[in-house]
XYZ file of C-alpha atoms in Angstrom:
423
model
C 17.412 -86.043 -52.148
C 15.057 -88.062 -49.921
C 11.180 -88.825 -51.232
C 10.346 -86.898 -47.759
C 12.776 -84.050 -48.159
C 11.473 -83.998 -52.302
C 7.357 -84.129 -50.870
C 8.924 -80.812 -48.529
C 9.882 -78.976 -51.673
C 6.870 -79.908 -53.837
C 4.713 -78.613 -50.520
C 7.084 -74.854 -50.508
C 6.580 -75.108 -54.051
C 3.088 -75.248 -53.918
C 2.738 -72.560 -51.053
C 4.729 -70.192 -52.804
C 2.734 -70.241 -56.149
C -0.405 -69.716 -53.796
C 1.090 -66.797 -52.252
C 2.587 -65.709 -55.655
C -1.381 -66.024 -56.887
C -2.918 -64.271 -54.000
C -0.373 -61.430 -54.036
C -1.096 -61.116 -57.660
C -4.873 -60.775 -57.279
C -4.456 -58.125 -54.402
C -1.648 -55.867 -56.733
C -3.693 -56.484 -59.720
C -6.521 -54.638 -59.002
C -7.705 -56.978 -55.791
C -9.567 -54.350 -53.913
C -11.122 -52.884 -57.436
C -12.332 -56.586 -58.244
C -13.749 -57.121 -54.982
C -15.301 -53.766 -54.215
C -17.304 -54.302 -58.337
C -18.110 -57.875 -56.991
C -19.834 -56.735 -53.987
C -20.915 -53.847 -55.889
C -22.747 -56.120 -58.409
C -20.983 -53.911 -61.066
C -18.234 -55.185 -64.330
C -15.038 -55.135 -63.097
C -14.143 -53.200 -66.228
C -16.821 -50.661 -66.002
C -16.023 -49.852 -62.444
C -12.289 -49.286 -62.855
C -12.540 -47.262 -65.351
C -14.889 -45.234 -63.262
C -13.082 -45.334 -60.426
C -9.772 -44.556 -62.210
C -11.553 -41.310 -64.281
C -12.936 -40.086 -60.901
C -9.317 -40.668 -59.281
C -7.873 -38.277 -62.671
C -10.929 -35.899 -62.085
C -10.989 -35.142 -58.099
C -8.860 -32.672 -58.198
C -6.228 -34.412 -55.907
C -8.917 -34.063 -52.564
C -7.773 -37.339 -51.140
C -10.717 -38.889 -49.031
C -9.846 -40.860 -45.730
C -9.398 -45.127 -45.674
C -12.347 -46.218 -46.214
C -13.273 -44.631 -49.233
C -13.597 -48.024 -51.126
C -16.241 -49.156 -49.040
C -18.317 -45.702 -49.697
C -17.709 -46.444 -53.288
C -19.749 -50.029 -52.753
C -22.579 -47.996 -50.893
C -23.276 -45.150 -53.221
C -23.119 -48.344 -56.002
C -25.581 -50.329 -54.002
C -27.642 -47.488 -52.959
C -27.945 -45.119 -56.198
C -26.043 -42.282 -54.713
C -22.610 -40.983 -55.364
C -20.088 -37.894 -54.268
C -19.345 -35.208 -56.532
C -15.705 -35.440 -56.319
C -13.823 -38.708 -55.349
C -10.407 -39.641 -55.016
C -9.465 -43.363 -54.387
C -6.319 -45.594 -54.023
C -5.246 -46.409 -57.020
C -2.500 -49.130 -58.251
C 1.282 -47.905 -58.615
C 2.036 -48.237 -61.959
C -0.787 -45.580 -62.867
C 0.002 -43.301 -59.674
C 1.022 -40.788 -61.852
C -2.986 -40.485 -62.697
C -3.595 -39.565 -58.535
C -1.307 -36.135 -59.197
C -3.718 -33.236 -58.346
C -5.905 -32.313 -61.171
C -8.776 -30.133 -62.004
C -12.238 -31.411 -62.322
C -13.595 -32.169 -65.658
C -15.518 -29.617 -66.420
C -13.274 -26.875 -65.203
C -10.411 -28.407 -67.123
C -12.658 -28.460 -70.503
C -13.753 -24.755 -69.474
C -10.515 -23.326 -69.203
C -9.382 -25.037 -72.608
C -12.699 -24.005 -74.739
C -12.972 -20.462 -72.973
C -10.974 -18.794 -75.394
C -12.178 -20.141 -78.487
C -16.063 -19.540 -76.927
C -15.693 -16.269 -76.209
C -14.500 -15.375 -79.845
C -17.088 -17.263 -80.835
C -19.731 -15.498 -78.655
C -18.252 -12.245 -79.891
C -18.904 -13.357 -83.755
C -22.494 -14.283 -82.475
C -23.200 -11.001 -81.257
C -22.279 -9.313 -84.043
C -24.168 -11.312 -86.605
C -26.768 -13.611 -85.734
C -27.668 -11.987 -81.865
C -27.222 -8.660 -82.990
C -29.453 -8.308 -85.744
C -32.209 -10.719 -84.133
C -32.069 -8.613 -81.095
C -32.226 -5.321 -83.205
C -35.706 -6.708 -85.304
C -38.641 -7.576 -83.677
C -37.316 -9.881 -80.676
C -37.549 -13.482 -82.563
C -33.933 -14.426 -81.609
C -35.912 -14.977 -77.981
C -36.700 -18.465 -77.280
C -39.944 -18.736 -76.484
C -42.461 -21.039 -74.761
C -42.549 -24.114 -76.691
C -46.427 -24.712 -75.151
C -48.825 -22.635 -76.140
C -46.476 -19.859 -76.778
C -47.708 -17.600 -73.831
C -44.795 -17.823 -71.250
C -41.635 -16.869 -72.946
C -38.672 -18.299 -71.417
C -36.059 -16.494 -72.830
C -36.710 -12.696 -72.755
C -35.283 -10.762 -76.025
C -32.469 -7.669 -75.527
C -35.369 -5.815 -76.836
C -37.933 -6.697 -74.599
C -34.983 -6.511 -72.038
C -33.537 -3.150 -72.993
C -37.713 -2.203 -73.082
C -38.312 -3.093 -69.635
C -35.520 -1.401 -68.276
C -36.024 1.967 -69.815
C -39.810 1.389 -68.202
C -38.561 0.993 -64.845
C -36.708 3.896 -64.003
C -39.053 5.083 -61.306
C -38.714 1.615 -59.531
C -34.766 0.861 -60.199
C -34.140 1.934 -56.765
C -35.844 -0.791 -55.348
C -34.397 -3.600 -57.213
C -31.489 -5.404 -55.504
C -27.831 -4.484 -56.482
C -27.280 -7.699 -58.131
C -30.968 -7.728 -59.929
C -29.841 -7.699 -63.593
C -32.566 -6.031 -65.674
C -30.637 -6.135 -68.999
C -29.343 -9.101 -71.146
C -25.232 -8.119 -71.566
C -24.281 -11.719 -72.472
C -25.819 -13.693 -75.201
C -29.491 -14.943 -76.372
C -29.842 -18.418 -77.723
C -32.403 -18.813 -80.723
C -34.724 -22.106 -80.485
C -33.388 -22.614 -84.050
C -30.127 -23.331 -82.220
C -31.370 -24.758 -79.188
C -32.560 -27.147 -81.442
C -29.312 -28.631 -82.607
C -28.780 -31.605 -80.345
C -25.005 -31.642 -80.659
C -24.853 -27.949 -80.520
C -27.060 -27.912 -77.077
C -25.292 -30.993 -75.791
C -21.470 -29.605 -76.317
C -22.352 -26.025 -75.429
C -24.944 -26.302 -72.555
C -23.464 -29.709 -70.848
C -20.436 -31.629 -69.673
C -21.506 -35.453 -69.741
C -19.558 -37.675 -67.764
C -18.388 -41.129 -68.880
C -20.425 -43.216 -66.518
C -23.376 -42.030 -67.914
C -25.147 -40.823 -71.367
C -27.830 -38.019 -72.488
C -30.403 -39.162 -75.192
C -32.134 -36.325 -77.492
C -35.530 -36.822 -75.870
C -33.997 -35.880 -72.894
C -32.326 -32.893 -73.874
C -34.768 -31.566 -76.066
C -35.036 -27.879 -76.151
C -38.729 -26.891 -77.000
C -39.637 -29.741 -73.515
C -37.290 -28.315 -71.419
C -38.442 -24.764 -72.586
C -42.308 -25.490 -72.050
C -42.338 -26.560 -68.674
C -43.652 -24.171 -66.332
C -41.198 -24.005 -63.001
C -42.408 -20.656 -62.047
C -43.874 -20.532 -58.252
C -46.348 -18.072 -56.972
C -45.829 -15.752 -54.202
C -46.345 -17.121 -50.782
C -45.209 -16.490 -47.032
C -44.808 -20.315 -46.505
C -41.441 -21.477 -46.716
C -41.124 -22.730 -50.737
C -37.447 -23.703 -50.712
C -35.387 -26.379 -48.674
C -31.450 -24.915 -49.113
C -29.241 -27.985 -48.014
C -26.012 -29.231 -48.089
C -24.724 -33.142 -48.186
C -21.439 -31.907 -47.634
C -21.628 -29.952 -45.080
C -17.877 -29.662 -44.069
C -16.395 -28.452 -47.351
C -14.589 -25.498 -46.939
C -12.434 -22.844 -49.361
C -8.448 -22.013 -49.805
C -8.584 -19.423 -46.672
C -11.231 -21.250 -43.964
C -10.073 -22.331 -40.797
C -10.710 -25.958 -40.244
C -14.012 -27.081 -38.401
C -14.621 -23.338 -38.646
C -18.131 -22.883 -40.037
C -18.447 -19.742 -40.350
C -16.260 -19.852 -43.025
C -17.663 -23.668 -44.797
C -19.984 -23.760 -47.587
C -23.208 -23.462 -44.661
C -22.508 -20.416 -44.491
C -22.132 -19.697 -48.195
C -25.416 -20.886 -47.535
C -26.779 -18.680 -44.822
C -26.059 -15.715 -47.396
C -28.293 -17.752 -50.468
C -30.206 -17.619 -47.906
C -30.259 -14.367 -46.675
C -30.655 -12.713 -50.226
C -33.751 -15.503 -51.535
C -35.410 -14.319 -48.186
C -34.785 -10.604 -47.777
C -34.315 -9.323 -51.225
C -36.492 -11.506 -52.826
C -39.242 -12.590 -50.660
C -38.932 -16.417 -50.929
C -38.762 -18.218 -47.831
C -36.159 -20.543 -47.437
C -35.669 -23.312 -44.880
C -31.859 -24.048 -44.469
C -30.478 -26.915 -42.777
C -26.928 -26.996 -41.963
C -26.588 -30.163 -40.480
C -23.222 -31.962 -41.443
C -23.427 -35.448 -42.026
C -21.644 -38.216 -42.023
C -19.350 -38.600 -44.907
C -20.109 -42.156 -45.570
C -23.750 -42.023 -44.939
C -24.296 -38.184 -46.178
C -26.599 -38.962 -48.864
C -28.903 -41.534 -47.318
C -29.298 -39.079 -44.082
C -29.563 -36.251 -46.261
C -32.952 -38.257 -48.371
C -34.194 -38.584 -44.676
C -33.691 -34.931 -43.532
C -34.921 -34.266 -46.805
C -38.525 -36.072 -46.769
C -39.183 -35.140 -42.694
C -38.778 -31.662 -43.693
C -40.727 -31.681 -46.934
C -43.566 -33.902 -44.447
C -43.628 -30.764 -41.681
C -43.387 -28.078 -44.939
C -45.514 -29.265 -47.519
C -45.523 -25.792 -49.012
C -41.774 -26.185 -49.995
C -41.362 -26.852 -53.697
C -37.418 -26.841 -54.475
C -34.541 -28.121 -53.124
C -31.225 -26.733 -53.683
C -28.088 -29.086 -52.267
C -25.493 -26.490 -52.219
C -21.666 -27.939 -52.684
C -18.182 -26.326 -53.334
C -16.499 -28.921 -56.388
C -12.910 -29.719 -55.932
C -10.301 -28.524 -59.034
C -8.329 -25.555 -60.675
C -9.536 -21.884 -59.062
C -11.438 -19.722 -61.563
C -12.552 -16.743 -60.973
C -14.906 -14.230 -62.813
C -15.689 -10.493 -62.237
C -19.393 -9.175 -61.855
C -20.383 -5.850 -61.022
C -16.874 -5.424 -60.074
C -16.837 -8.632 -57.570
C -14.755 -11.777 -58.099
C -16.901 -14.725 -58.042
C -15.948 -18.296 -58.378
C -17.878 -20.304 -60.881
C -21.085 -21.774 -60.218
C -21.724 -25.119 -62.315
C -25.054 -26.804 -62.042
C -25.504 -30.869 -61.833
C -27.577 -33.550 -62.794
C -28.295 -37.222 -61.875
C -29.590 -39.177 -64.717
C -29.863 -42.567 -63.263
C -28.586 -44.234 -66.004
C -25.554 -46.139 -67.701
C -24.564 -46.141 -71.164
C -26.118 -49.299 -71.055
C -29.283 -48.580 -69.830
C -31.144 -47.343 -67.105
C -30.359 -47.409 -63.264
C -32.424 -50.202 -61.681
C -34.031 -49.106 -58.312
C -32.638 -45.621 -58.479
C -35.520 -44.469 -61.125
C -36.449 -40.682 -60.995
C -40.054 -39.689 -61.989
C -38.509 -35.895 -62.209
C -35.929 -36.368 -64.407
C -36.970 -33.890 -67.031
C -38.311 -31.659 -64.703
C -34.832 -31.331 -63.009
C -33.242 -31.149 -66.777
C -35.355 -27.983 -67.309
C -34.957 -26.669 -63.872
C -30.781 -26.646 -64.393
C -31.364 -25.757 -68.069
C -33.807 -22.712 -67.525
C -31.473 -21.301 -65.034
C -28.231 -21.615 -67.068
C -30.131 -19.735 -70.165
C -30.891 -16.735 -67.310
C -26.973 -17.126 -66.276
C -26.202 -16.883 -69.956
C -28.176 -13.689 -70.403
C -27.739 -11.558 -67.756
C -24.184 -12.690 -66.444
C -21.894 -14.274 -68.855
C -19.445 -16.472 -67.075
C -21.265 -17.120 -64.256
C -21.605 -20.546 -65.321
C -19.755 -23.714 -66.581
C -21.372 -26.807 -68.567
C -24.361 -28.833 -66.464
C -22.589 -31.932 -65.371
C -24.311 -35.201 -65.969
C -23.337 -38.336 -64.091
C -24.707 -41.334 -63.782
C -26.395 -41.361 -60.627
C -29.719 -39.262 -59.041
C -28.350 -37.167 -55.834
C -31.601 -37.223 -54.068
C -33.368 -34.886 -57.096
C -35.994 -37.216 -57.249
C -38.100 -35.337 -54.354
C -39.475 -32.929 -56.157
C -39.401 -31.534 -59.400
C -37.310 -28.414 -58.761
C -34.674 -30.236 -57.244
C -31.160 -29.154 -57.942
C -27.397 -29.644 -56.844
C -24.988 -26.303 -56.923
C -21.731 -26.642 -57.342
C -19.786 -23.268 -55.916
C -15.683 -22.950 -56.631
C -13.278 -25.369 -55.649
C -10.753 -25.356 -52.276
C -8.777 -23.556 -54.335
C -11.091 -20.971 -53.997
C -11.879 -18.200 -51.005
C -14.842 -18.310 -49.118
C -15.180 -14.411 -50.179
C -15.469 -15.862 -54.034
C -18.320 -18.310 -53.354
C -20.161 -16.046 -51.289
C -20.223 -13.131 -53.729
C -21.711 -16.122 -56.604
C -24.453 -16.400 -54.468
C -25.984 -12.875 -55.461
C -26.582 -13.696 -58.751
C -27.485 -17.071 -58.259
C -30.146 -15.890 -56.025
C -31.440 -13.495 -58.564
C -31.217 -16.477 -61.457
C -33.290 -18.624 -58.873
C -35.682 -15.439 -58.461
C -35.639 -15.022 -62.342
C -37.147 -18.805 -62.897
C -39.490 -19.149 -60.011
C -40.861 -16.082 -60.627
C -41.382 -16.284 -64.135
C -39.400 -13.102 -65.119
């Protein structure tokens, strides 16, 4: 061979182990490595991230694009519940439909909890509630506000209230038919953290944050006003259930919405502004923080925010006063790694929003068992820094009907009555 044809072949040669390089790079993970570059993130961390989220999404496949979202809810501090991304082919069998995390550890603990709960009740619950009410947790302050009413107290109160039991709302529970945490157990760190919470691997809880007695003590209670006091919202404004007709909104979680609503404003005399503006996908949180602060600048009187979602997963169901109802699971933004805080995405109401969630899954405990899966933690803050009673709602899954997630919202609008009320 000639030294020209020879300098041909060493030139192919070369080519080919650049192209062999560069298609490496984009199988290997190439988007993933470029996406945590621009994201200013490991590479490690945010595969593993992306990859849990992929296992966790419940198999809701989000449009092209959903990469770049990833890179702006990084850079921005703000993240979907439920993602589902593109994921490399040798671990496709990962991006098979699955439930979310928290329903999947729900419906694998729910048997062994409920025998447990049943032991509790006859032992520990039982003869607390039976002596002189101190299985109640009470008011870590000063001791004045309890903020877990006793089955005594409970059972008390109801027998006093025959004359005005008409008036209460059908779905006003006046007595405690699930189960009554002591303070003694609240205590327990691990108990509180594997009983009360699902935490997610991009983030951690620390036992300051999660302390009992603090989230017990603070005071979320509102006082009667004819001022609009809540902002009802939803990020996701499109999400619909297992029978909705698409772009239908009358059957979407808005109008899940209108009935939260509805009951807050009718039944219960707080006055609710809702917004059912659907936003962008890929710019739903950072309009949502606008809509958010405009309305909270032309209301000042409003003092919660509630971002209603429906979660993506397995379909649970659970029967109330003869209803079925699809889970409700509350969420919480913690704005921090397991390495350390969040930079720029800081949130002065971080225990405030712990307590918020926490207060109202004690009421869900006590009055309806069920109601309720683990808080989720993540890693990001979901707009809850606004205020201090700022929470996100997760309602059912797709799997779901819209009939399901509309009946939940008539005893989570008697929970949300329950802690803004003081009762």
């Amino acid at each position: 061979m000639s030294r020209r044809g020879q300098d041909h072949l060493g030139g192919y040669g070369l080519v080919l182990v650049l192209m062999f390089a560069a298609g490496y790079f984009l199988v290997k993970d190439g988007r993933i490595r470029l996406t945590a570059w621009a994201a200013r993130v490991p590479v490690v961390s945010f595969y593993e991230e992306s990859a849990a989220r992929e296992a966790a999404a419940g198999g809701t496949a989000e449009e092209d694009g959903g990469i770049l979202q990833e890179v702006f809810e990084r850079a921005s501090g703000v993240h979907t519940i439920s993602r589902f991304i593109e994921k490399q082919e040798e671990n496709a069998v990962l991006a098979q439909a699955q439930p979310d995390p928290a329903y999947a550890d729900y419906q694998k603990q729910k048997e062994e909890e409920e025998q447990d709960a049943a032991k509790a009740a006859q032992t520990e619950g039982t003869d607390a509630q039976e002596a002189n009410g101190e299985s109640a947790v009470q008011d870590a302050g000063d001791g004045t506000q309890p903020s877990q009413e006793t089955a005594a107290e409970s059972s008390s109160e109801a027998a006093g209230q025959t004359e005005t039991a008409a008036a209460e709302p059908a779905m006003a529970a006046t007595e405690v038919t699930g189960t009554v945490y002591t303070l003694e157990q609240l205590s327990d760190f691990e108990f509180l953290k594997s009983k009360f919470f699902y935490v997610h691997k991009s983030t951690t809880v620390y036992p300051e944050q999660l302390d009992a007695g603090t989230l017990l003590s603070r005071d979320l209670s509102l006082p009667e006003s004819s001022e609009p006091q809540i902002l009802l919202f939803h990020t996701h404004g499109s999400e619909a259930f297992a029978d909705s007709e698409e772009g239908d909104p009358s059957m979407s979680i808005t109008a899940v919405g209108d009935y939260l609503a509805q009951l807050l404003s009718e039944q219960y005399g707080i006055q609710v502004i809702h917004n059912t503006e659907v936003f962008p996908y890929s710019e739903s949180y950072s309009l949502a923080l606008d809509m958010i602060n405009e309305t909270l600048a032309q209301h000042p009187s409003i003092q919660v925010t509630i971002d209603l979602h429906r979660d993506a997963g397995a379909r649970e169901t659970v029967e109330i006063n003869g209803k079925a109802m699809a889970p409700i699971m509350f969420f919480n933004g913690m704005c921090q790694t397991p390495e350390g805080p969040l930079e720029g995405v800081e949130n002065p109401y971080l225990l405030d929003n712990l307590a918020f969630n926490f207060q109202m899954k004690l009421k869900a405990e006590a009055y309806y068992p069920g109601l309720t899966l683990r808080t989720f933690l993540k890693a990001y803050r979901y707009n809850q820094h606004v205020l201090p009673r700022a929470t996100l709602v997760e309602v059912g899954t797709e799997q779901n009907t819209f009939e399901e997630a509309r009946n939940s919202m008539e005893p989570l609008a008697d929970i949300l009555y329950k802690v803004l009320r003081g009762k």
